[in-house]
């Protein structure tokens, strides 16, 4: 695992596409039981080298009911986005899609070294579409039980999700309690 992570941190495969240059960000350990599969690092994550070290991370940890200490304990929680480097911003705003080369180069090799995973949180459309095929994020989230016990689909925890959360009371009433139970089950010794 250490050799692979070192190799990944030196990756320049997408350098020509990355406005801030390559800086692969991932948190993995062969002991992890929970995998958080997100989209790609944002600018703050690129700057700090810490996954979900932004408002989206605060929202996600709130959904999970999880402290930063547990969230960043890679012996319990692995964080592996679909792209490991910040992809930049679209001309009209919002982050660019994760370059597919990244997942194609690294994802399966990393997953093969995570034998203790019990649950994968598929956070956002890119992670969900990669693993489950094309589909609608909010529909999958509302029907999360269809993907258990291996996967739990979630929307990306950006500010844009707030409107959907407000008009979907079942998210707080049913989905969040189930998410917390499944995460607790995955992390339970």
C-alpha positions in Angstrom: 0.0 0.0 0.0 2.7 2.5 0.9 4.6 1.9 -2.4 1.4 2.4 -4.4 0.5 5.6 -2.5 4.0 6.9 -3.1 3.6 6.2 -6.8 0.2 7.9 -6.9 1.5 11.0 -5.2 4.1 11.3 -8.0 1.5 10.9 -10.7 1.5 13.5 -13.5 -0.8 11.7 -16.0 -3.4 14.5 -16.1 -1.0 17.4 -15.4 -1.8 19.2 -18.7 -5.5 19.3 -17.7 -5.0 20.6 -14.1 -4.9 24.4 -13.6 -3.1 24.1 -10.3 -0.9 21.2 -11.3 -1.0 17.7 -9.9 -1.4 17.1 -6.1 -3.1 13.7 -5.6 -5.1 13.6 -2.4 -6.3 10.3 -0.9 -6.4 8.7 2.6 -6.2 5.0 2.6 -5.2 2.1 4.8 -5.7 -1.7 4.3 -7.4 -1.7 7.7 -10.2 0.8 6.6 -13.8 -0.6 6.9 -15.6 2.4 5.4 -14.8 3.9 2.0 -15.9 7.4 1.0 -15.9 7.7 -2.8 -16.3 11.3 -3.8 -15.8 13.4 -6.9 -12.4 15.2 -6.8 -10.6 17.6 -4.5 -11.7 21.2 -4.5 -9.3 24.1 -4.2 -9.1 24.1 -0.4 -8.4 20.4 -0.4 -5.7 20.9 -3.1 -4.1 23.6 -0.9 -4.2 21.6 2.3 -3.8 18.0 1.1 -6.7 17.0 3.3 -9.8 15.4 1.8 -13.2 17.1 2.5 -11.4 19.9 4.3 -14.0 22.4 3.4 -17.7 23.3 3.8 -18.7 20.1 1.9 -16.7 18.0 4.4 -18.4 19.8 7.3 -21.8 18.9 5.8 -20.8 15.3 5.1 -19.5 14.8 8.6 -22.7 16.3 9.9 -24.7 13.8 7.9 -22.6 11.0 9.2 -22.6 12.3 12.8 -18.9 11.8 12.7 -16.1 13.7 14.4 -13.0 14.9 12.4 -10.9 12.5 14.4 -12.8 9.4 13.2 -13.3 10.8 9.7 -9.6 11.2 9.2 -8.6 8.0 10.9 -7.5 6.1 7.7 -7.4 2.9 9.7 -11.2 3.2 9.9 -12.2 5.4 7.0 -10.6 5.5 3.5 -11.3 8.5 1.3 -10.7 7.8 -2.4 -12.3 10.3 -4.9 -12.8 9.5 -8.5 -10.0 11.8 -9.4 -7.2 12.5 -7.0 -6.3 16.0 -8.1 -8.3 19.3 -8.4 -9.7 19.4 -11.9 -10.4 23.2 -12.1 -13.5 25.2 -12.7 -16.0 25.2 -15.6 -16.4 28.5 -17.5 -19.8 29.1 -16.0 -18.8 28.0 -12.5 -18.7 24.7 -10.6 -15.9 22.2 -10.7 -14.9 20.4 -13.9 -15.7 16.7 -14.0 -12.9 14.4 -12.7 -10.6 13.3 -15.5 -11.3 9.6 -16.2 -7.7 8.8 -16.5 -7.3 8.9 -12.8 -9.9 6.3 -11.9 -8.7 4.1 -14.8 -5.1 4.3 -13.6 -5.5 3.9 -9.9 -8.9 3.0 -8.5 -8.9 -0.8 -8.9 -5.3 -1.1 -7.8 -6.1 0.8 -4.6 -9.4 -1.1 -4.0 -7.5 -4.4 -4.3 -5.5 -3.3 -1.2 -8.5 -2.5 0.9 -9.7 -6.0 1.9 -11.6 -5.0 5.0 -14.1 -2.6 3.4 -17.7 -3.2 4.6 -19.5 -0.2 3.1 -18.8 2.3 0.4 -20.5 5.7 0.4 -21.0 6.8 -3.2 -21.0 10.6 -2.8 -22.3 12.4 -5.9 -23.0 11.5 -9.5 -19.5 10.7 -10.6 -18.9 8.1 -8.0 -22.4 6.6 -8.4 -22.2 6.5 -12.2 -18.8 4.9 -12.1 -19.8 2.1 -9.8 -23.6 1.7 -10.5 -23.9 3.0 -14.1 -25.9 6.0 -15.2 -28.7 7.1 -13.0 -30.1 9.9 -10.9 -28.4 10.9 -7.7 -31.4 11.9 -5.7 -33.5 8.9 -6.8 -30.7 6.6 -5.7 -30.3 8.4 -2.4 -34.1 8.1 -1.8 -33.8 4.3 -2.6 -30.6 3.7 -0.7 -31.8 0.4 0.7 -31.6 -1.1 -2.9 -27.8 -0.8 -2.8 -27.1 -2.1 0.7 -25.2 -3.7 2.2 -22.3 -2.8 -0.1 -23.1 0.8 -1.2 -24.9 3.8 0.2 -25.5 6.5 -2.4 -25.5 10.1 -1.3 -25.7 13.5 -3.1 -22.6 15.6 -3.1 -22.7 17.6 0.2 -22.3 21.0 -1.6 -24.4 24.0 -0.8 -26.5 23.2 -3.9 -27.9 20.1 -2.2 -29.4 22.3 0.5 -32.5 23.1 -1.6 -33.1 19.4 -2.2 -32.7 18.6 1.5 -35.3 21.2 2.4 -37.9 19.9 0.0 -37.1 16.2 0.9 -38.0 15.7 4.5 -37.3 12.0 4.3 -33.6 12.8 4.0 -33.4 13.9 7.6 -36.2 11.7 8.8 -35.2 8.4 7.2 -32.0 8.5 5.2 -29.7 10.2 7.7 -30.6 7.8 10.5 -30.1 4.8 8.2 -26.8 6.2 7.0 -25.6 6.6 10.5 -26.7 3.0 11.4 -24.9 1.6 8.4 -21.7 3.6 9.0 -21.7 2.5 12.7 -22.2 -1.1 11.6 -19.3 -0.9 9.1 -17.0 0.6 11.7 -18.1 -1.6 14.6 -15.4 -4.1 15.8 
